[in-house]
Each structure stands twice: as structure tokens, then as C-alpha cells.
XYZ file of C-alpha atoms in Angstrom:
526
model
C -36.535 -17.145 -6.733
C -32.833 -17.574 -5.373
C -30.243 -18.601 -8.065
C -28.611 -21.502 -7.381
C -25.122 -22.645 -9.153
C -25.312 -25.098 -12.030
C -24.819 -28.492 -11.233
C -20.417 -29.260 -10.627
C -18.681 -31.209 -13.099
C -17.358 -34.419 -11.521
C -14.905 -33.827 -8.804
C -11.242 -35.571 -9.307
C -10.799 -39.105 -7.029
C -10.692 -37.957 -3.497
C -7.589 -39.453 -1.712
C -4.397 -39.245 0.494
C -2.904 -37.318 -3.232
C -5.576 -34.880 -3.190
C -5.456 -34.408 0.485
C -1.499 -33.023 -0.017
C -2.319 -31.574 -2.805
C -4.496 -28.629 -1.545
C -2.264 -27.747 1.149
C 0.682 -27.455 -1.232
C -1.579 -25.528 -4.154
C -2.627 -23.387 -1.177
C 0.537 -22.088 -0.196
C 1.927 -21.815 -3.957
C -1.114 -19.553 -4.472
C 0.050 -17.451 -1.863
C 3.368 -17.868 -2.911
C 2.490 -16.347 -6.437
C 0.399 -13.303 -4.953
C 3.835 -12.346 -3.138
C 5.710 -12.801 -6.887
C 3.177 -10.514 -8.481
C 4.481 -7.389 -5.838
C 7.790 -5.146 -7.062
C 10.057 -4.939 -7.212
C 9.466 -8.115 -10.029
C 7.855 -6.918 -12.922
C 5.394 -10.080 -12.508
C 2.436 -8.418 -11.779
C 0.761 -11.170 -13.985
C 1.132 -13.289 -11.864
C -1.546 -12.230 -9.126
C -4.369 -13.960 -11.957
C -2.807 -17.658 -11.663
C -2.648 -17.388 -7.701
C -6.208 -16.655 -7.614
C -7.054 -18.984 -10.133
C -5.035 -21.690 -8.093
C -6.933 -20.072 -4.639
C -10.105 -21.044 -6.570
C -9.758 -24.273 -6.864
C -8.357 -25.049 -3.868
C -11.334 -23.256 -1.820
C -14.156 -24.109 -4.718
C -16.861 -26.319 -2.618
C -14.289 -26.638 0.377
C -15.765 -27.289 3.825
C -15.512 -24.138 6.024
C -13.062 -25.807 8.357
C -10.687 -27.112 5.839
C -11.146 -23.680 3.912
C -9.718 -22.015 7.086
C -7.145 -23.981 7.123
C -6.203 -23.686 3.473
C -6.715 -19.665 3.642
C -4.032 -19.538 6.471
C -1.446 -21.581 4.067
C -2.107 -19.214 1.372
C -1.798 -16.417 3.143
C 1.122 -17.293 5.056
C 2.726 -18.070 1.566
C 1.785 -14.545 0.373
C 2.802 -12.997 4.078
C 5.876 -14.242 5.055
C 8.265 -13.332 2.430
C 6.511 -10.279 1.628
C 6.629 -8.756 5.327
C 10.087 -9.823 5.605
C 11.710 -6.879 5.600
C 9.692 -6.073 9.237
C 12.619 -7.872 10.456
C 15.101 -6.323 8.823
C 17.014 -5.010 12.029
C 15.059 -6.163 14.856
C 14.851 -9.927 14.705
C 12.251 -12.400 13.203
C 9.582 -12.729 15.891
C 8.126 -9.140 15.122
C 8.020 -10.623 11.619
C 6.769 -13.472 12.324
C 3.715 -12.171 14.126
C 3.244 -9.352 11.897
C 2.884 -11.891 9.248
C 0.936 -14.809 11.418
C -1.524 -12.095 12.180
C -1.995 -10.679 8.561
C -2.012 -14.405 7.290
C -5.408 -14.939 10.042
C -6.795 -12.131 8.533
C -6.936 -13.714 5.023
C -7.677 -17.087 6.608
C -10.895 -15.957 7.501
C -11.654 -13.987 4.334
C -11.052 -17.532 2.405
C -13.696 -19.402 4.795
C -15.868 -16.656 3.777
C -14.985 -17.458 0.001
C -15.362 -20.897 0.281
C -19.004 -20.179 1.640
C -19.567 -18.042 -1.454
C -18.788 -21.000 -4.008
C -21.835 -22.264 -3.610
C -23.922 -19.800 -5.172
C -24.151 -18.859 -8.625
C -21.869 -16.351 -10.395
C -19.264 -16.989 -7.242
C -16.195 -15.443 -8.861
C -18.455 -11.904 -8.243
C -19.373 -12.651 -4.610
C -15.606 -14.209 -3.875
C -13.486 -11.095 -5.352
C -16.185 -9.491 -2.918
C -15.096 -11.135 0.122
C -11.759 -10.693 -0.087
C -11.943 -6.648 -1.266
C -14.212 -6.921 2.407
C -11.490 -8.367 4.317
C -8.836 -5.916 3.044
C -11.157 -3.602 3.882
C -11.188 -4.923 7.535
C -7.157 -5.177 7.204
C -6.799 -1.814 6.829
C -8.774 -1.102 9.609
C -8.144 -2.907 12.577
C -6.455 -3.497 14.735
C -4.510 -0.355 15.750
C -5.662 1.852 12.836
C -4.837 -1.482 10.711
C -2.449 -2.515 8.061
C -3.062 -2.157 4.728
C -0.102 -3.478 3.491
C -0.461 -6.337 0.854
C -3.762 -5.037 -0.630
C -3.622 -6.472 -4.009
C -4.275 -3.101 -6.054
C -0.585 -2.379 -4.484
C 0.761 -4.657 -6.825
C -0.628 -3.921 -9.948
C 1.433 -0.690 -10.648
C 2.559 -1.708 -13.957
C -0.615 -3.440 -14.709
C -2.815 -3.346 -17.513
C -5.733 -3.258 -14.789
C -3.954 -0.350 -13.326
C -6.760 2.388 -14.890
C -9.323 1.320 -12.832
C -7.666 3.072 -9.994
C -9.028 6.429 -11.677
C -12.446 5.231 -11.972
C -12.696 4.025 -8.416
C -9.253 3.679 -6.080
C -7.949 0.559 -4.593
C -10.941 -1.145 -3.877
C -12.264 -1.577 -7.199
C -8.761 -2.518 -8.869
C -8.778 -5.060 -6.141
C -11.625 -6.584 -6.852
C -11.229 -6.536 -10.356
C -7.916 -8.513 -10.584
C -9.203 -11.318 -7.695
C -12.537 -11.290 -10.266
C -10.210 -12.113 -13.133
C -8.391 -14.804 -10.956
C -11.437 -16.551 -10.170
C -12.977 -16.321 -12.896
C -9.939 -17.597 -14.723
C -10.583 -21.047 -13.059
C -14.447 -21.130 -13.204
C -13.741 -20.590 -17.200
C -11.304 -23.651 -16.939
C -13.624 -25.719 -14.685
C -16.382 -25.354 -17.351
C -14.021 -25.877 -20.505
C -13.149 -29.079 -18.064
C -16.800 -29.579 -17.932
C -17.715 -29.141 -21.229
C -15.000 -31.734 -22.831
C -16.451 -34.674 -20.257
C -20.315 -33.808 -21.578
C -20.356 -31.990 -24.247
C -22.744 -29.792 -23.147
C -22.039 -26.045 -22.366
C -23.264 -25.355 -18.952
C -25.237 -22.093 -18.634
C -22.573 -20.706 -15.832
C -20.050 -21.118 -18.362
C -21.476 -17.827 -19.983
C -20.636 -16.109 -16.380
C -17.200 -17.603 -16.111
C -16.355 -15.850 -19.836
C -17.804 -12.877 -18.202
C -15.851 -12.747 -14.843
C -12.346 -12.738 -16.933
C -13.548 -10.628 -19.950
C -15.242 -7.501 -17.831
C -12.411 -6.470 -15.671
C -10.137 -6.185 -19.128
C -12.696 -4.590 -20.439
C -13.405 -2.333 -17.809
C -9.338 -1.367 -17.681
C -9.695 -0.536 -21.300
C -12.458 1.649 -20.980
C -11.051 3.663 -17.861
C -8.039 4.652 -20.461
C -9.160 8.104 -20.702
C -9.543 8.530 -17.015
C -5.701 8.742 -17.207
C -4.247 12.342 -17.812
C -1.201 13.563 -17.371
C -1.599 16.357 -19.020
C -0.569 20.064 -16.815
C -3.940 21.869 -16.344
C -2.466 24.120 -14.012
C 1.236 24.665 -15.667
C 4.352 22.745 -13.874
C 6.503 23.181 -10.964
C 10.310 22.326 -10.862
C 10.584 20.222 -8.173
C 13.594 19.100 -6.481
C 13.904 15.383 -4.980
C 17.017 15.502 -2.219
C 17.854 12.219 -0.934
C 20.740 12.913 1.559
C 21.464 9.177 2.548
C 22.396 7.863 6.152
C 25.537 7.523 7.946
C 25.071 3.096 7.808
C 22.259 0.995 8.192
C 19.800 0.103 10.676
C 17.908 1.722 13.898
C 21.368 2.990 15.271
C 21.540 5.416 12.272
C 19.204 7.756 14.878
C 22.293 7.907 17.352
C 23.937 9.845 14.612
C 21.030 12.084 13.169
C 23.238 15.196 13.296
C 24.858 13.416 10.411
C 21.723 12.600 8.538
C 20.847 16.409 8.468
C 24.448 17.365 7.489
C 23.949 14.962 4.419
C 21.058 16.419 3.297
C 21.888 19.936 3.897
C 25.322 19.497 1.489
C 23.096 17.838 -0.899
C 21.143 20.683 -0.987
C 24.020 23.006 -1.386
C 25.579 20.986 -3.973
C 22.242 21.241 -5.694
C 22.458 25.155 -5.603
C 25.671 24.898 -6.840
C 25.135 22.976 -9.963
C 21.760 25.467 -10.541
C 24.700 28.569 -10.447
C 27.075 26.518 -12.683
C 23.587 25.931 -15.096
C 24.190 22.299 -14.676
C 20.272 21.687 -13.025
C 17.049 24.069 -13.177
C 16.389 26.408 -10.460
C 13.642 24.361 -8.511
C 10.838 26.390 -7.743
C 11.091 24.343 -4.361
C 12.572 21.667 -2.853
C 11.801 18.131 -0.874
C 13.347 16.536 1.912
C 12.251 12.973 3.242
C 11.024 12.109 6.419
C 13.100 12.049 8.973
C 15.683 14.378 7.334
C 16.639 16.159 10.648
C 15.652 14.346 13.846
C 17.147 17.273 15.574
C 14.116 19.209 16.467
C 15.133 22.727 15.003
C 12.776 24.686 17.756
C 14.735 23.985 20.490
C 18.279 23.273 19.052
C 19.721 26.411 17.580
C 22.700 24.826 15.424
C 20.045 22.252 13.375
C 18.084 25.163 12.900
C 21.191 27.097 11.169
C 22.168 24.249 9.441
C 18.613 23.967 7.891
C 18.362 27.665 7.171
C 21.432 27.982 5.412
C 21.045 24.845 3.128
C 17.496 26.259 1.831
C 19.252 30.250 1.869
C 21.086 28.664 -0.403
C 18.851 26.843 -2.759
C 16.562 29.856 -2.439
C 13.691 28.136 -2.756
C 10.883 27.107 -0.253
C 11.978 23.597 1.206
C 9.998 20.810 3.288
C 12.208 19.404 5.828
C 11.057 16.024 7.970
C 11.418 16.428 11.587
C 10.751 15.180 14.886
C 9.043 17.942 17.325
C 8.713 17.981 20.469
C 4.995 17.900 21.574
C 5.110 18.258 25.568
C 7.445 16.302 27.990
C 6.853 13.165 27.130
C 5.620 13.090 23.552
C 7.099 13.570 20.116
C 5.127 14.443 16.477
C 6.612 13.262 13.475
C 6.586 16.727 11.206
C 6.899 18.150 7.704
C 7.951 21.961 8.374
C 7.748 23.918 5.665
C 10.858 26.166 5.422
C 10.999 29.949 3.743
C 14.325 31.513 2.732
C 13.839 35.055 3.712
C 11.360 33.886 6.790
C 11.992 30.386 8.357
C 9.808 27.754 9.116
C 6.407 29.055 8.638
C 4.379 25.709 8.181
C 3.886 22.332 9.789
C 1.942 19.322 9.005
C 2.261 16.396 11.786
C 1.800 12.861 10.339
C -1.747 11.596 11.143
C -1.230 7.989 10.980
C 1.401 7.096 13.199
C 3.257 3.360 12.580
C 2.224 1.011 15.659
C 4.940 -0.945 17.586
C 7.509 1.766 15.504
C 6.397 5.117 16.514
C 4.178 4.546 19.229
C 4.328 1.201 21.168
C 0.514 -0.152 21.923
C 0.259 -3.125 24.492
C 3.976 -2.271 25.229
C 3.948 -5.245 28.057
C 2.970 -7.947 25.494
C 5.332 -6.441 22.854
C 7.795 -7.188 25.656
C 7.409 -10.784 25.481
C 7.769 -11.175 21.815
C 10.910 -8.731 21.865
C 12.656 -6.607 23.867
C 13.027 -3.898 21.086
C 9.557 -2.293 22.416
C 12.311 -0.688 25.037
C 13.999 1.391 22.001
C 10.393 3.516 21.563
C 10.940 5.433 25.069
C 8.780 8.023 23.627
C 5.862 8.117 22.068
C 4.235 10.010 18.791
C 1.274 11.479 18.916
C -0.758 11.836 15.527
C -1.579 15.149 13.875
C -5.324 15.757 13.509
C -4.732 18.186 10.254
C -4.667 17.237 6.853
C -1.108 18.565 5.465
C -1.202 20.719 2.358
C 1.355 23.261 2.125
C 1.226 26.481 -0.419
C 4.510 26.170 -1.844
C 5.909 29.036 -4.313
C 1.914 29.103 -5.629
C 1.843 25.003 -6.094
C -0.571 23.284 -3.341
C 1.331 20.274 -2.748
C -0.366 17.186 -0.609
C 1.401 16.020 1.857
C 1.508 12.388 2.937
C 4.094 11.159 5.460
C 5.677 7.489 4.617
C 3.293 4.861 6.137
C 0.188 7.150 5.379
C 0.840 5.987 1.314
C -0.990 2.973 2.232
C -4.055 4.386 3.643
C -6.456 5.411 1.376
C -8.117 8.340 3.249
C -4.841 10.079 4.031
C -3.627 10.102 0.480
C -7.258 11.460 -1.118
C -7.867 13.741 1.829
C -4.747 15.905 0.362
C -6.346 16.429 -2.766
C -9.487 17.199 -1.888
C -8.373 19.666 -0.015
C -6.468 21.430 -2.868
C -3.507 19.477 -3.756
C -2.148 20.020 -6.977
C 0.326 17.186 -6.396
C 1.299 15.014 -4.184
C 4.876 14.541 -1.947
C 5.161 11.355 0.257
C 8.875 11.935 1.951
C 9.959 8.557 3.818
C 12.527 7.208 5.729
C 13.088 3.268 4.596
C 16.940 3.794 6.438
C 15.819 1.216 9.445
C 14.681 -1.724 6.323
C 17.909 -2.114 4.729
C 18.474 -2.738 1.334
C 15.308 -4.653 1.342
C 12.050 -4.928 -0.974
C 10.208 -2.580 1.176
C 10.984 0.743 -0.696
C 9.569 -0.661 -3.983
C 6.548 -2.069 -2.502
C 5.983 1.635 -0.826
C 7.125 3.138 -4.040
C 4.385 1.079 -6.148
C 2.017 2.071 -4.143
C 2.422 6.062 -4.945
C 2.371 4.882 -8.580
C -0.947 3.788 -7.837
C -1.843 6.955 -5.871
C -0.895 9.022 -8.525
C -3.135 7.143 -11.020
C -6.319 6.952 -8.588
C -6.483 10.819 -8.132
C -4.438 11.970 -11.312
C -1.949 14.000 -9.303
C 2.302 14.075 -10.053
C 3.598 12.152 -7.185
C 6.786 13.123 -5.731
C 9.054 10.892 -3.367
C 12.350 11.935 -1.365
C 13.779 9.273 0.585
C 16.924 9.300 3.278
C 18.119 6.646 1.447
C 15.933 4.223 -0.067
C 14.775 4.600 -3.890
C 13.229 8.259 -4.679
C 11.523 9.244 -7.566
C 9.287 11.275 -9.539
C 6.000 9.664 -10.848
C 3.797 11.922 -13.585
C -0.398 11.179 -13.091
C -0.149 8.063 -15.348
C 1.918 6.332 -13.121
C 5.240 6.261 -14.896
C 8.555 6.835 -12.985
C 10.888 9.414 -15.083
C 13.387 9.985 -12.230
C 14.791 7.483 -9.166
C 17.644 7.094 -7.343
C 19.553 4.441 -6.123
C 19.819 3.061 -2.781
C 21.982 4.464 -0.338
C 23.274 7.006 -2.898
C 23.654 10.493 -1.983
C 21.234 12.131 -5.444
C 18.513 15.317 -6.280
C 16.136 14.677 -8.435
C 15.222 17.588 -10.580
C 12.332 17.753 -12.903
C 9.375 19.715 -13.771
C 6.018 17.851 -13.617
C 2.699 18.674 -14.213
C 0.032 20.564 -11.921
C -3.327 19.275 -11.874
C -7.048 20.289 -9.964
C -9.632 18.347 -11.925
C -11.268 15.363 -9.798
C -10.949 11.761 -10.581
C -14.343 9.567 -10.609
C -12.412 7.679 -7.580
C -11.282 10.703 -6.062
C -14.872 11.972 -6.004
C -16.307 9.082 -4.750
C -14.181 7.963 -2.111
C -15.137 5.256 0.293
C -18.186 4.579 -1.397
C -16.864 1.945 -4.274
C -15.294 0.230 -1.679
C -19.010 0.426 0.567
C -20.867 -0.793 -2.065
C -18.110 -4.014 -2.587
C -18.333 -4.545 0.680
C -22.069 -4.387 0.894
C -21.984 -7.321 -2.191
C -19.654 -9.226 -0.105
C -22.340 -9.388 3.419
C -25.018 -9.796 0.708
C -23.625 -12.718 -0.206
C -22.458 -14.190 2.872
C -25.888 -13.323 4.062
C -27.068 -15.279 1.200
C -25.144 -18.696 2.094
C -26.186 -18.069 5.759
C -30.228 -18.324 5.098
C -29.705 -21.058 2.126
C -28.523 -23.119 5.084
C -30.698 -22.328 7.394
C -33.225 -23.252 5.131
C -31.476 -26.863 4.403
C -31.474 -27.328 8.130
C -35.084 -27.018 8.668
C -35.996 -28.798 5.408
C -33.933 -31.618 6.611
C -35.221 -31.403 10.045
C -39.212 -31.628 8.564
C -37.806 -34.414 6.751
């Protein structure tokens, strides 16, 4: 027998108020799912926007609920894709965000749908985990950006990235949301009739399991060093000035990070800093491609001579006549480059330009991408002085297969170098930073992150920062962090927590779809 929801406590007075109303809530609730991201420490905040989503979608017509989804997610979009625009206009932005905004529009008609069954916080918090899912996907390799277990880095709900990644922290904070409201709908409810409504007993449930749940993945989170510690060194070299024209000058860019490096070697001589066992350098670090251009190449080599340690240098190689790969070269003392790993998921419409004649009408930037990246079709981990260090390139933080690929194929840690130069001084580089936080907590690894100039740091496996720089200051980060091989539940599982959400999510849709079906014939018998 299909469960059906308990009868709704009486709706408030429908009217020209009510019909302002949702709009505004609806864009507020998006509005407070942007406030809950870094860099504010307001990651709180995610549980009232959903609770506020609720109501606004709760029983909604599918039509209106579109509508109402593409308020809230424009609220949630906009300001936190801003930085997109940083140096090439707002109409990039603006789409970027318009199109990411649809996305969720269509997940919240798909919520709205979901109301009307029993339990809905469960099947809702489904949905949406389903249309990340989809976000991350498509179109053009997708854009996960904005996933909601991105900004719970400082979260108490942040264990449950151990037990199983970013889809089920995802759905566990949008369960709490939801069933935030349901619990005040009932208490609502219950002070009109006096009667406690049997759904009221689920509501309790939909806030109380995911703290629960948090609380019992505790002891998924180790930081302990099963495999002894590296020192690793962090060198942020910094950029000439800000913005896409800092490319014109990359010779600069490597000569910063190259006299970082030898500062850093002479402050290990002077026994100011620990000799680093080996050494980082972020994306991007020498656009000069040292294969073909003999002076980058002696620039490099004498910078990592002199730290005499093994050192990962970002680069961009020429693949061919026409194409470019965007590569981590692993750099020996005594022998050279004798590594590479070649990003595998390249940025659309930034390092590869798809539909380049549309582009063209939104902005004539596209023309600044002359040539293309390819992707790299290996996964990147690179032996370094014994360590087996992961290697994820920038962008690739978001996606969840690049990061857990790394450590399944040995990683001991992990080392995202970026490049944040082109986005200014703005929140982007704590939004990407956040995001290793949660990486390092979902597959218990020591994250490491040089940047040319953004923030860097050094995250242990629980997530905590103990080093960062500043922005646009030249710094190395020293410090010796733990080595790890054991597995994480979510590590070991993969995709399939966020195959069996999504599963939940069609079940339920599925569920609405034959429910109404069913009302239609009945009706039509009538």
C-alpha cells in the first residue's frame, strides 16, 4: 500500500501578500545558501535557507515551483560566481550563473513534486543531491561548483565526508534544512489542534539523524601518520599585477618563484626553516614551456639545485602545433624533469573554448584562448623522495573522481597547485580552498596547496588549516604533515553513495509520476 503524507495543517490566507512573499523568501533562501560558503564562517546558515526553500516549494504547483527554484538559485548563483567576472566583464558571469541557477530551477520543480508524499524531507534532499549530480556532469564535463558539501568545511556535518564523500554530506545538510521546517510546520500544526500528527515523528527524525550520523562518523577522522611524515614545502611566488595580462609577463612569474625557492634554501642553510624533503610549486608557475626554451629550463634547474630537493613545477607544454597541456613536471636535482602529469579536466571557455562562435556573441574574450588544451588521460601521482603524492590540478578539486582517483592509486597525500592570479582578490580562492578541506576529510589524506598568488596552505586529514598565506604575498610554507594509505568508507565506495541517492531521488519522482497518473484516470472513471 503506497504511503501517503498526513493530512496539511491549514495553509496561511492566500493573497496579493503571500503572492510577494514567496518570490522574496525564494531568493533570501538562495541568498543564505551563498552566506553559508567561505570565506564567512556561517556555514550554519545553509539549514535556515533550506528550511526557508521548504516552505516556499512545500505543496507548490510545478510551474510556480520553477519559477521560485530559479529565484533561489539565482540568489545563491549570482554573488557566489561573481568572481567569473573578475577580469573579463559581467556577461560571462551572468550566464555562468543564469545557467547554474536553471539547473537548480529544475531540481526545485522536482522537489516541489516530492512534497506530496510522505517523509518528503528524505525524497527532497534526494532531488537536489540528483541535480548536483547532473551539475557536475553536464554540460561540457559540468560544473560542480556550489555543491553544498563545499561549504560545510568547518561544519559539524563535515565527518560524513569520510563515511561517504560529497554526496552524502550533501544530502545530509539539505535533509536537516527540510526537515527543520517540516518539524516547525508540525509544532505549527500541533498548537492549532492539539493533536500530534504521526509525520511529526519523521520531521524529529529528518533533523536529528544527520547530527547524529556526523557524530557517529567522528572516528572516521584520523590524522594520525601511518606511514611517518614528509616536510613539505608550499612556494607561492606571486604575480607581477593582476588579471589575464599577468601571462604577457610569465618570465616574471617563474623568476618569482624561482627566488622564492632560493630564499627558501637559504633560510634552510642559515637553520631558519627545515630541509623539505620536497618542494611545491602552483599551477601555472612557469608558462614558459622548459622543453623548448633553454633559459626557463635553467632558471628552473637552478632554483630546485638549490633547494636540493625534488620539486613539482606547473607548466604549459606544448602538445603538437596547435595544442597546449596544462602540466605538473616533476623536477630532480641531480637529473631534471623526469615526470609529468597533464591536467585531465580542462576549464571550459578558460582553457579550451567550446562553441567558440556563440562565446563570441556573449564576449569577445573567447579571442584571448588562441590555443587550445588538450586533457591528460593519466591519473597524476608522482613518487616523490619515497612519499606518493596525488596530484590534482586547480579546477579538478571540484570533481570528485579526479581527487579519489589519486588515492586509489597510491597517494599518500594529496597536492592541488592553482593559479587564482586571473580572479583577483576575490572569494574564489577560499571557496577552492574549502573544498580541499573537504577532500582531505573524505579520503583522510594531508592536503597540500601552492598558489601563484592566491591563499596557500597546508590542511592535515581532519581538515584543519595549520599554515596559509596571504594574498598576493610572496611566502613558503614549511611543515611536516602526516602520510597516510588506509582507505576511507567514502574513498572505498566511490560513486556508489551518490548512485544509490540518486536512485532514491527517480524513485521518488517516479513515485509522484504514477500517483498522478492514477488521479487522472480515477477522475476520468469518475
Amino acid at each position: 500500500m503506497t504511503p501517503v503524507a498526513d493530512p496539511p495543517p491549514p495553509s496561511p490566507a492566500t493573497g496579493p501578500l503571500l503572492r510577494l512573499l514567496r518570490p522574496a523568501a525564494a531568493v533570501l533562501s538562495g541568498l543564505l545558501l551563498y552566506a553559508s560558503f567561505p570565506p564567512r564562517p556561517l556555514w550554519w546558515l545553509v539549514l535556515p535557507g533550506f528550511a526557508l526553500l521548504g516552505w516556499v516549494l512545500h505543496g507548490c504547483r510545478l510551474r510556480a515551483a520553477f519559477g521560485l527554484g530559479l529565484l533561489s538559485g539565482l540568489g545563491f548563483m549570482l554573488p557566489l560566481l561573481h568572481w567569473t567576472g573578475e577580469d573579463v566583464g559581467p556577461v560571462p558571469w551572468l550566464a555562468l550563473a543564469a545557467a547554474e541557477a536553471l539547473f537548480i530551477a529544475v531540481g526545485c520543480l522536482g522537489i516541489a513534486a516530492v512534497t506530496r508524499l510522505a517523509y518528503w524531507p528524505v525524497w527532497a534532499a534526494a532531488v537536489w543531491v540528483l541535480d548536483e549530480a547532473v551539475r557536475a556532469r553536464i554540460p561540457f564535463g559540468g560544473f560542480p561548483w556550489g555543491k553544498i558539501a563545499f561549504g560545510q568545511s568547518e561544519s559539524v556535518f563535515l565527518p560524513l565526508a569520510a563515511l561517504g564523500g560529497t554526496p552524502l554530506l550533501s544530502f545530509a545538510v539539505v535533509l536537516c534544512g527540510f526537515g527543520l521546517y517540516e518539524a516547525v510546520r508540525r509544532c505549527i500544526a500541533y498548537r492549532r489542534t492539539g493533536k500530534v500528527p504521526r509525520a511529526a515523528v519523521a520531521a524529529a527524525v529528518s533533523v536529528l539523524v544527520p547530527v547524529a550520523g556526523a557524530l557517529a562518523a567522528l572516528p572516521l577522522v584520523d590524522d594520525s601518520a601511518e606511514n611517518g611524515t614528509a616536510t613539505v614545502a608550499a612556494i607561492q611566488g606571486n604575480v607581477p599585477r593582476l588579471g589575464l595580462d599577468f601571462n604577457a609577463q610569465r618570465r616574471a612569474v617563474l623568476d618569482n618563484h624561482a627566488r622564492r625557492t632560493a630564499q627558501l634554501a637559504e633560510d634552510v642553510k642559515a637553520g631558519k626553516e627545515k630541509q623539505p624533503d620536497f618542494v611545491l610549486w602552483p599551477e601555472n608557475s612557469s608558462d614558459l614551456d622548459p622543453y623548448l626554451n633553454a633559459d626557463a629550463r635553467q632558471v628552473i634547474d637552478d632554483a630546485v639545485k638549490a633547494i636540493g630537493a625534488p620539486t613539482v613545477v606547473g607548466s604549459v607544454v606544448e602538445k603538437g602545433s596547435d595544442s597546449l597541456r596544462n602540466t605538473l613536471i616533476e623536477w630532480d636535482p641531480d637529473q631534471g624533469p623526469v615526470d609529468t602529469y597533464d591536467k585531465r579536466h580542462i576549464q571550459p571557455f578558460g582553457e579550451y573554448m567550446p562553441m567558440r562562435t556563440v562565446a563570441r556573441f556573449f564576449s569577445e574574450d573567447v579571442d584571448r584562448v588562441q590555443r587550445e588544451f588538450v586533457p591528460g588521460t593519466e591519473v597524476g601521482v608522482f613518487d616523490l623522495a619515497g612519499t606518493k603524492v596525488g596530484l590534482v590540478t586547480c579546477y579538478e578539486a571540484a570533481f570528485d573522481d579526479a581527487v579519489r582517483d589519486t588515492v586509489t592509486h597510491g597517494g599518500q597525500m594529496i597536492a592541488v597547485p592553482s593559479n587564482n592570479a586571473t580572479f583577483g582578490r576575490s572569494e574564489m580562492t577560499y571557496q577552492q580552498l574549502a573544498m580541499s578541506q573537504v577532500r582531505a576529510v573524505e579520503h583522510g589524506r594531508s592536503v597540500v596547496v601552492p598558489v601563484t598568488s592566491g591563499v596557500s596552505a597546508v590542511i592535515r586529514p581532519d581538515g584543519t588549516i595549520v599554515e596559509k598565506s596571504g594574498m598576493f604575498t610572496p611566502d613558503a610554507l614549511v611543515d611536516e604533515v602526516p602520510l597516510r594509505s588506509s582507505l576511507t568508507p567514502a574513498t572505498r565506495m566511490g560513486p556508489l553513495p551518490e548512485g544509490v541517492i540518486a536512485l532514491l531521488a527517480l524513485a521518488g519522482l517516479g513515485w509522484v509520476s504514477v500517483s498522478a497518473v492514477r488521479a487522472r484516470r480515477s477522475r476520468g472513471t469518475a
